[in-house]
mmCIF file of C-alpha atoms in Angstrom:
data_model
loop_
_atom_site.group_PDB
_atom_site.id
_atom_site.type_symbol
_atom_site.label_atom_id
_atom_site.label_comp_id
_atom_site.label_asym_id
_atom_site.label_seq_id
_atom_site.Cartn_x
_atom_site.Cartn_y
_atom_site.Cartn_z
ATOM 1 C CA MET E 692 -11.815 -1.053 16.882
ATOM 2 C CA LYS E 693 -11.070 0.950 19.978
ATOM 3 C CA LEU E 694 -9.821 4.444 19.298
ATOM 4 C CA ALA E 695 -7.955 4.382 22.597
ATOM 5 C CA ASN E 696 -5.553 1.871 21.048
ATOM 6 C CA ARG E 697 -4.974 3.950 17.943
ATOM 7 C CA ARG E 698 -1.432 4.983 17.134
ATOM 8 C CA THR E 699 -1.190 8.787 17.190
ATOM 9 C CA TYR E 700 0.916 11.139 15.108
ATOM 10 C CA THR E 701 1.804 14.794 15.292
ATOM 11 C CA VAL E 702 -0.820 16.542 13.191
ATOM 12 C CA GLY E 703 -3.408 19.275 13.561
ATOM 13 C CA ALA E 704 -6.493 20.336 11.639
ATOM 14 C CA VAL E 705 -6.560 21.304 7.959
ATOM 15 C CA GLY E 706 -4.465 24.375 8.633
ATOM 16 C CA LEU E 707 -1.799 22.532 10.669
ATOM 17 C CA GLY E 708 1.919 23.316 10.652
ATOM 18 C CA LEU E 709 2.192 23.113 6.885
ATOM 19 C CA ALA E 710 5.516 24.884 7.009
ATOM 20 C CA LEU E 711 6.971 21.671 8.430
ATOM 21 C CA LEU E 712 5.074 19.399 6.048
ATOM 22 C CA GLY E 713 6.019 21.629 3.162
ATOM 23 C CA ALA E 714 9.725 21.596 3.776
ATOM 24 C CA GLY E 715 11.629 21.712 0.525
ATOM 25 C CA ALA E 716 10.502 24.968 -1.058
ATOM 26 C CA VAL E 717 13.386 27.399 -1.605
ATOM 27 C CA PRO E 718 12.918 30.757 0.199
ATOM 28 C CA ALA E 719 12.901 33.886 -1.960
ATOM 29 C CA GLY E 720 16.411 35.198 -2.542
ATOM 30 C CA ALA E 721 18.103 32.006 -1.343
ATOM 31 C CA ALA E 722 20.582 30.106 -3.480
ATOM 32 C CA PRO E 723 18.997 27.060 -5.159
ATOM 33 C CA ALA E 724 19.720 23.867 -3.262
ATOM 34 C CA ARG E 725 21.568 21.036 -4.966
ATOM 35 C CA THR E 726 19.371 18.173 -6.105
ATOM 36 C CA GLN E 727 19.885 14.819 -4.393
ATOM 37 C CA THR E 728 21.050 11.972 -6.597
ATOM 38 C CA THR E 729 18.956 9.489 -4.643
ATOM 39 C CA PRO E 730 15.471 10.020 -3.192
ATOM 40 C CA PRO E 731 15.092 10.971 0.475
ATOM 41 C CA ALA E 732 14.026 8.049 2.644
ATOM 42 C CA ILE E 733 10.411 8.322 3.804
ATOM 43 C CA SER E 734 9.749 7.459 7.433
ATOM 44 C CA GLU E 735 6.505 6.511 9.137
ATOM 45 C CA GLN E 736 6.352 10.044 10.532
ATOM 46 C CA ASP E 737 6.520 11.442 6.990
ATOM 47 C CA VAL E 738 3.429 9.610 5.753
ATOM 48 C CA MET E 739 1.151 8.587 8.624
ATOM 49 C CA PRO E 740 0.283 12.152 9.760
ATOM 50 C CA HIS E 741 -1.437 12.633 6.401
ATOM 51 C CA LEU E 742 -3.691 9.677 7.172
ATOM 52 C CA ASP E 743 -4.348 11.033 10.633
ATOM 53 C CA ALA E 744 -5.398 14.338 9.085
ATOM 54 C CA LEU E 745 -7.773 12.603 6.654
ATOM 55 C CA GLN E 746 -9.263 10.565 9.510
ATOM 56 C CA LYS E 747 -9.914 13.719 11.525
ATOM 57 C CA ILE E 748 -11.519 15.382 8.511
ATOM 58 C CA ALA E 749 -13.876 12.408 8.111
ATOM 59 C CA ASP E 750 -14.682 12.449 11.828
ATOM 60 C CA ARG E 751 -15.733 16.083 11.564
ATOM 61 C CA ASN E 752 -17.878 15.488 8.511
ATOM 62 C CA GLY E 753 -20.265 12.621 9.082
ATOM 63 C CA GLY E 754 -17.667 9.875 9.006
ATOM 64 C CA ASN E 755 -16.693 10.049 5.341
ATOM 65 C CA ARG E 756 -14.858 12.011 2.644
ATOM 66 C CA ALA E 757 -17.094 11.102 -0.267
ATOM 67 C CA PHE E 758 -17.647 12.817 -3.617
ATOM 68 C CA GLY E 759 -19.775 15.931 -3.217
ATOM 69 C CA THR E 760 -19.279 16.241 0.556
ATOM 70 C CA LYS E 761 -17.520 18.658 2.879
ATOM 71 C CA GLY E 762 -15.276 15.785 3.884
ATOM 72 C CA HIS E 763 -13.873 15.550 0.383
ATOM 73 C CA GLU E 764 -13.636 19.318 0.022
ATOM 74 C CA GLN E 765 -11.578 19.591 3.208
ATOM 75 C CA SER E 766 -9.417 16.614 2.190
ATOM 76 C CA LEU E 767 -8.599 18.427 -1.045
ATOM 77 C CA GLU E 768 -7.825 21.645 0.840
ATOM 78 C CA TYR E 769 -5.471 19.751 3.125
ATOM 79 C CA VAL E 770 -3.527 18.096 0.290
ATOM 80 C CA LYS E 771 -3.405 21.321 -1.718
ATOM 81 C CA GLY E 772 -2.045 23.216 1.282
ATOM 82 C CA VAL E 773 0.822 20.769 1.705
ATOM 83 C CA LEU E 774 1.665 20.916 -2.001
ATOM 84 C CA ASP E 775 1.509 24.701 -2.193
ATOM 85 C CA LYS E 776 3.908 25.002 0.749
ATOM 86 C CA SER E 777 6.242 22.516 -0.938
ATOM 87 C CA GLY E 778 6.582 24.588 -4.105
ATOM 88 C CA PHE E 779 4.169 22.821 -6.460
ATOM 89 C CA LYS E 780 1.944 24.676 -8.900
ATOM 90 C CA THR E 781 -1.553 23.440 -8.103
ATOM 91 C CA ARG E 782 -4.921 23.842 -9.741
ATOM 92 C CA ILE E 783 -8.424 22.497 -9.273
ATOM 93 C CA ASP E 784 -9.959 20.663 -12.214
ATOM 94 C CA SER E 785 -13.735 20.720 -11.726
ATOM 95 C CA PHE E 786 -16.420 18.629 -13.409
ATOM 96 C CA THR E 787 -20.101 17.830 -12.952
ATOM 97 C CA TYR E 788 -21.506 14.350 -12.489
ATOM 98 C CA LYS E 789 -25.215 13.670 -11.947
ATOM 99 C CA GLY E 790 -25.780 17.263 -10.942
ATOM 100 C CA THR E 791 -22.944 17.338 -8.387
ATOM 101 C CA VAL E 792 -19.716 19.278 -8.874
ATOM 102 C CA GLY E 793 -16.531 17.307 -8.293
ATOM 103 C CA HIS E 794 -12.957 18.467 -7.964
ATOM 104 C CA ASN E 795 -9.686 16.873 -9.033
ATOM 105 C CA LEU E 796 -6.461 18.334 -7.688
ATOM 106 C CA ILE E 797 -3.592 18.636 -10.193
ATOM 107 C CA ALA E 798 -0.048 19.527 -9.092
ATOM 108 C CA ASP E 799 2.968 20.208 -11.304
ATOM 109 C CA TRP E 800 6.573 20.257 -10.149
ATOM 110 C CA PRO E 801 8.599 23.002 -11.908
ATOM 111 C CA GLY E 802 10.982 21.861 -14.622
ATOM 112 C CA GLY E 803 11.379 18.839 -16.823
ATOM 113 C CA ASP E 804 10.410 18.328 -20.448
ATOM 114 C CA THR E 805 6.642 18.832 -20.691
ATOM 115 C CA ASN E 806 6.638 16.810 -23.898
ATOM 116 C CA HIS E 807 7.577 13.824 -21.716
ATOM 117 C CA THR E 808 5.434 13.854 -18.581
ATOM 118 C CA LEU E 809 5.486 11.315 -15.768
ATOM 119 C CA PHE E 810 2.018 11.404 -14.189
ATOM 120 C CA THR E 811 1.344 9.954 -10.738
ATOM 121 C CA GLY E 812 -2.073 9.796 -9.099
ATOM 122 C CA ALA E 813 -4.439 8.403 -6.481
ATOM 123 C CA HIS E 814 -8.108 8.917 -5.727
ATOM 124 C CA LEU E 815 -8.884 11.060 -2.720
ATOM 125 C CA ASP E 816 -12.601 10.344 -2.272
ATOM 126 C CA SER E 817 -14.060 7.690 0.023
ATOM 127 C CA VAL E 818 -17.359 5.875 -0.147
ATOM 128 C CA LYS E 819 -20.214 7.358 1.892
ATOM 129 C CA ALA E 820 -20.199 4.370 4.249
ATOM 130 C CA GLY E 821 -16.857 5.227 5.845
ATOM 131 C CA PRO E 822 -13.746 7.404 5.978
ATOM 132 C CA GLY E 823 -11.808 5.355 3.406
ATOM 133 C CA ILE E 824 -8.428 5.510 5.096
ATOM 134 C CA ASN E 825 -6.967 2.495 3.307
ATOM 135 C CA ASP E 826 -9.249 2.984 0.289
ATOM 136 C CA ASN E 827 -7.826 5.372 -0.573
ATOM 137 C CA GLY E 828 -6.368 7.642 2.027
ATOM 138 C CA SER E 829 -3.352 5.339 1.948
ATOM 139 C CA GLY E 830 -2.635 5.815 -1.761
ATOM 140 C CA SER E 831 -3.312 9.537 -1.444
ATOM 141 C CA ALA E 832 -0.944 9.883 1.521
ATOM 142 C CA ALA E 833 1.827 7.809 -0.076
ATOM 143 C CA THR E 834 1.576 9.889 -3.258
ATOM 144 C CA LEU E 835 1.652 13.091 -1.205
ATOM 145 C CA ALA E 836 4.720 11.887 0.706
ATOM 146 C CA THR E 837 6.382 11.205 -2.657
ATOM 147 C CA ALA E 838 5.608 14.735 -3.834
ATOM 148 C CA GLN E 839 7.130 16.096 -0.620
ATOM 149 C CA ALA E 840 10.236 13.949 -1.165
ATOM 150 C CA VAL E 841 10.597 15.471 -4.645
ATOM 151 C CA ALA E 842 10.553 18.918 -3.025
ATOM 152 C CA LYS E 843 12.820 17.946 -0.133
ATOM 153 C CA GLY E 844 15.355 16.457 -2.535
ATOM 154 C CA HIS E 845 15.166 19.503 -4.828
ATOM 155 C CA LEU E 846 14.694 17.147 -7.755
ATOM 156 C CA LYS E 847 15.500 18.581 -11.177
ATOM 157 C CA PRO E 848 13.765 16.028 -13.398
ATOM 158 C CA LYS E 849 14.378 15.335 -17.061
ATOM 159 C CA ARG E 850 10.735 14.386 -17.448
ATOM 160 C CA HIS E 851 8.082 16.783 -16.252
ATOM 161 C CA LEU E 852 6.363 15.602 -13.062
ATOM 162 C CA ARG E 853 2.606 15.902 -12.586
ATOM 163 C CA PHE E 854 0.584 14.542 -9.679
ATOM 164 C CA ALA E 855 -3.174 14.213 -9.239
ATOM 165 C CA TRP E 856 -5.670 13.394 -6.508
ATOM 166 C CA TRP E 857 -8.868 12.252 -8.213
ATOM 167 C CA ASP E 858 -12.455 12.780 -7.149
ATOM 168 C CA ALA E 859 -15.427 10.436 -7.711
ATOM 169 C CA GLU E 860 -13.369 7.300 -8.297
ATOM 170 C CA GLU E 861 -15.856 5.452 -6.136
ATOM 171 C CA GLU E 862 -18.625 6.602 -8.496
ATOM 172 C CA GLY E 863 -16.977 4.719 -11.365
ATOM 173 C CA LEU E 864 -13.577 6.344 -12.108
ATOM 174 C CA VAL E 865 -15.445 9.545 -12.958
ATOM 175 C CA GLY E 866 -12.894 12.197 -12.000
ATOM 176 C CA SER E 867 -9.978 10.754 -13.984
ATOM 177 C CA ALA E 868 -12.214 9.947 -16.952
ATOM 178 C CA GLN E 869 -13.558 13.506 -17.020
ATOM 179 C CA TYR E 870 -10.029 14.922 -16.837
ATOM 180 C CA LEU E 871 -8.886 12.855 -19.807
ATOM 181 C CA LYS E 872 -12.056 13.607 -21.766
ATOM 182 C CA LYS E 873 -11.260 17.326 -21.569
ATOM 183 C CA LEU E 874 -7.540 16.902 -22.219
ATOM 184 C CA PRO E 875 -6.648 17.560 -25.893
ATOM 185 C CA ALA E 876 -5.236 14.610 -27.816
ATOM 186 C CA ALA E 877 -1.927 16.433 -28.271
ATOM 187 C CA GLU E 878 -1.588 16.792 -24.491
ATOM 188 C CA ARG E 879 -2.454 13.136 -23.873
ATOM 189 C CA LYS E 880 0.418 12.164 -26.177
ATOM 190 C CA LYS E 881 2.823 14.057 -23.938
ATOM 191 C CA ILE E 882 2.150 11.686 -21.013
ATOM 192 C CA ASP E 883 4.832 8.985 -21.136
ATOM 193 C CA THR E 884 3.431 6.957 -18.239
ATOM 194 C CA TYR E 885 0.709 7.139 -15.623
ATOM 195 C CA LEU E 886 1.303 5.550 -12.190
ATOM 196 C CA ASN E 887 -1.687 4.787 -9.947
ATOM 197 C CA PHE E 888 -1.883 3.891 -6.252
ATOM 198 C CA ASP E 889 -5.095 2.640 -4.664
ATOM 199 C CA MET E 890 -4.791 0.920 -1.242
ATOM 200 C CA THR E 891 -1.127 0.901 -0.292
ATOM 201 C CA GLY E 892 -1.294 0.178 3.440
ATOM 202 C CA THR E 893 -3.246 -3.072 3.765
ATOM 203 C CA LYS E 894 -2.638 -5.078 6.921
ATOM 204 C CA ASN E 895 -1.095 -8.551 6.690
ATOM 205 C CA VAL E 896 0.116 -7.864 3.168
ATOM 206 C CA GLN E 897 1.259 -10.965 1.348
ATOM 207 C CA GLN E 898 2.598 -9.304 -1.798
ATOM 208 C CA TRP E 899 2.590 -6.046 -3.720
ATOM 209 C CA LEU E 900 0.241 -6.302 -6.707
ATOM 210 C CA VAL E 901 2.030 -4.584 -9.588
ATOM 211 C CA VAL E 902 0.141 -3.332 -12.644
ATOM 212 C CA HIS E 903 1.829 -4.853 -15.698
ATOM 213 C CA ASP E 904 1.254 -2.536 -18.626
ATOM 214 C CA GLY E 905 3.824 0.124 -19.501
ATOM 215 C CA LYS E 906 7.087 -1.827 -19.671
ATOM 216 C CA GLU E 907 9.447 0.865 -18.401
ATOM 217 C CA ALA E 908 7.471 1.565 -15.230
ATOM 218 C CA THR E 909 6.507 -2.067 -14.671
ATOM 219 C CA ASP E 910 10.154 -3.139 -14.857
ATOM 220 C CA ALA E 911 11.127 -0.326 -12.492
ATOM 221 C CA PHE E 912 8.649 -1.489 -9.844
ATOM 222 C CA GLU E 913 9.587 -5.141 -10.219
ATOM 223 C CA ASP E 914 13.285 -4.259 -9.937
ATOM 224 C CA TYR E 915 12.638 -2.127 -6.851
ATOM 225 C CA PHE E 916 10.687 -4.816 -5.006
ATOM 226 C CA ALA E 917 13.139 -7.540 -6.039
ATOM 227 C CA ALA E 918 16.038 -5.511 -4.633
ATOM 228 C CA LYS E 919 14.153 -5.238 -1.328
ATOM 229 C CA LYS E 920 13.275 -8.960 -1.436
ATOM 230 C CA LEU E 921 9.562 -8.119 -1.329
ATOM 231 C CA PRO E 922 7.133 -10.487 -3.111
ATOM 232 C CA THR E 923 5.036 -9.238 -6.035
ATOM 233 C CA PHE E 924 2.191 -10.500 -8.193
ATOM 234 C CA ASP E 925 1.359 -9.085 -11.611
ATOM 235 C CA ILE E 926 -2.116 -7.698 -12.353
ATOM 236 C CA GLY E 927 -3.653 -6.069 -15.406
ATOM 237 C CA VAL E 928 -5.106 -2.640 -16.047
ATOM 238 C CA GLY E 929 -8.446 -2.171 -14.312
ATOM 239 C CA GLY E 930 -10.279 -1.414 -11.118
ATOM 240 C CA SER E 931 -9.018 2.104 -10.451
ATOM 241 C CA ASP E 932 -8.052 5.332 -12.204
ATOM 242 C CA HIS E 933 -5.244 3.803 -14.250
ATOM 243 C CA GLU E 934 -8.046 2.202 -16.274
ATOM 244 C CA SER E 935 -9.082 5.662 -17.503
ATOM 245 C CA PHE E 936 -5.533 6.301 -18.716
ATOM 246 C CA GLY E 937 -5.259 2.855 -20.272
ATOM 247 C CA LYS E 938 -8.438 3.482 -22.270
ATOM 248 C CA ALA E 939 -6.865 6.722 -23.508
ATOM 249 C CA GLY E 940 -3.874 4.766 -24.849
ATOM 250 C CA ILE E 941 -1.447 5.888 -22.135
ATOM 251 C CA PRO E 942 0.963 3.288 -20.660
ATOM 252 C CA THR E 943 0.255 2.654 -16.987
ATOM 253 C CA SER E 944 1.680 0.953 -13.930
ATOM 254 C CA GLY E 945 1.519 1.238 -10.155
ATOM 255 C CA PHE E 946 0.544 -1.185 -7.437
ATOM 256 C CA ASN E 947 -1.742 -1.959 -4.526
ATOM 257 C CA THR E 948 -1.391 -4.110 -1.440
ATOM 258 C CA GLY E 949 -4.668 -5.992 -1.728
ATOM 259 C CA VAL E 950 -8.181 -5.379 -0.483
ATOM 260 C CA GLY E 951 -7.805 -6.470 3.138
ATOM 261 C CA ASN E 952 -10.494 -5.842 5.742
ATOM 262 C CA CYS E 953 -13.182 -3.160 5.951
ATOM 263 C CA LEU E 954 -13.372 -2.386 2.225
ATOM 264 C CA HIS E 955 -16.087 0.261 1.756
ATOM 265 C CA GLU E 956 -17.113 -0.051 5.404
ATOM 266 C CA ALA E 957 -17.188 2.291 8.389
ATOM 267 C CA CYS E 958 -14.266 0.382 9.943
ATOM 268 C CA ASP E 959 -11.876 1.544 7.199
ATOM 269 C CA ARG E 960 -10.262 3.893 9.693
ATOM 270 C CA ILE E 961 -6.609 4.668 10.372
ATOM 271 C CA ASP E 962 -6.402 1.511 12.494
ATOM 272 C CA ASN E 963 -7.118 -0.414 9.302
ATOM 273 C CA VAL E 964 -3.769 0.669 7.840
ATOM 274 C CA ASP E 965 -0.441 -0.966 8.654
ATOM 275 C CA PRO E 966 2.147 1.832 9.118
ATOM 276 C CA LYS E 967 5.062 -0.375 8.053
ATOM 277 C CA THR E 968 3.355 -1.423 4.820
ATOM 278 C CA GLU E 969 2.297 2.162 4.112
ATOM 279 C CA THR E 970 5.835 3.430 4.654
ATOM 280 C CA THR E 971 7.289 0.688 2.447
ATOM 281 C CA SER E 972 4.809 1.587 -0.289
ATOM 282 C CA ALA E 973 5.619 5.303 -0.061
ATOM 283 C CA ASN E 974 9.318 4.554 -0.459
ATOM 284 C CA ALA E 975 8.627 2.292 -3.440
ATOM 285 C CA ILE E 976 6.615 5.015 -5.161
ATOM 286 C CA THR E 977 9.307 7.595 -4.459
ATOM 287 C CA GLY E 978 12.080 5.328 -5.664
ATOM 288 C CA VAL E 979 10.397 4.570 -8.980
ATOM 289 C CA VAL E 980 9.225 8.152 -9.565
ATOM 290 C CA TRP E 981 12.787 9.335 -8.942
ATOM 291 C CA LYS E 982 14.219 6.761 -11.335
ATOM 292 C CA LEU E 983 11.755 7.464 -14.145
ATOM 293 C CA ALA E 984 11.969 11.236 -13.660
ATOM 294 C CA THR E 985 15.734 11.295 -14.073
ATOM 295 C CA THR E 986 15.843 9.120 -17.197
ATOM 296 C CA ARG E 987 14.246 9.589 -20.583
#
């Protein structure tokens, strides 16, 4: 693919204008803003700059953002910076796998009943063969855009909201499995549902592949897509980090848009993502997160 034909977006390096991307945090001393009753609409310009940033990080670091590399470290720093500016409480959950230290990023939105947590995640690492912009920069960016929408809309959830960007998924779901292994059983029981997003911007999408497990979330996704007259196909639990949660007895859902071209190859660049599909996916995630967060 020719980079000259690549669609461009307003974005800088890791330390770009995060004040703009982080819009939604309430300044000190200001009156709290009123929460929106419906989620803010996500535009292409809200989500695609995140993918552009991840592409540039890969380009600076040997063409990938894989587990144990500077590319992944800088990807994590980028996402964390956006979340911190948006008012999330973030932390790094580290683990060791085959002698290499990995890092999950966990972000909590203030408020909500922590005994009833809605957990949303995506893996941030790529394979070593390429930058992984659809797999899974797309899911990471759509999840990040959802987190920003929560902040922009000043959401006051009934359920507590937690987000994660997993490391070492491409090594065999390692990051999410390690997180759950360390999480006490009492804390696992507080997670009502886990939503996972892995490849959300596939070109020439035919249908959204919805994980059919936890009934409440599954029904919410099916209702959302039906209302938009978008085709779906039901799939089971497996193939990405929701499998780790399913094995821990936690209801799961989420979706992907199919494998598409360039899976685990060097050509999985930003040109391998369809902006319209990615934007549609980001809005679907936001819509369902908003619905589940405000009901219990």
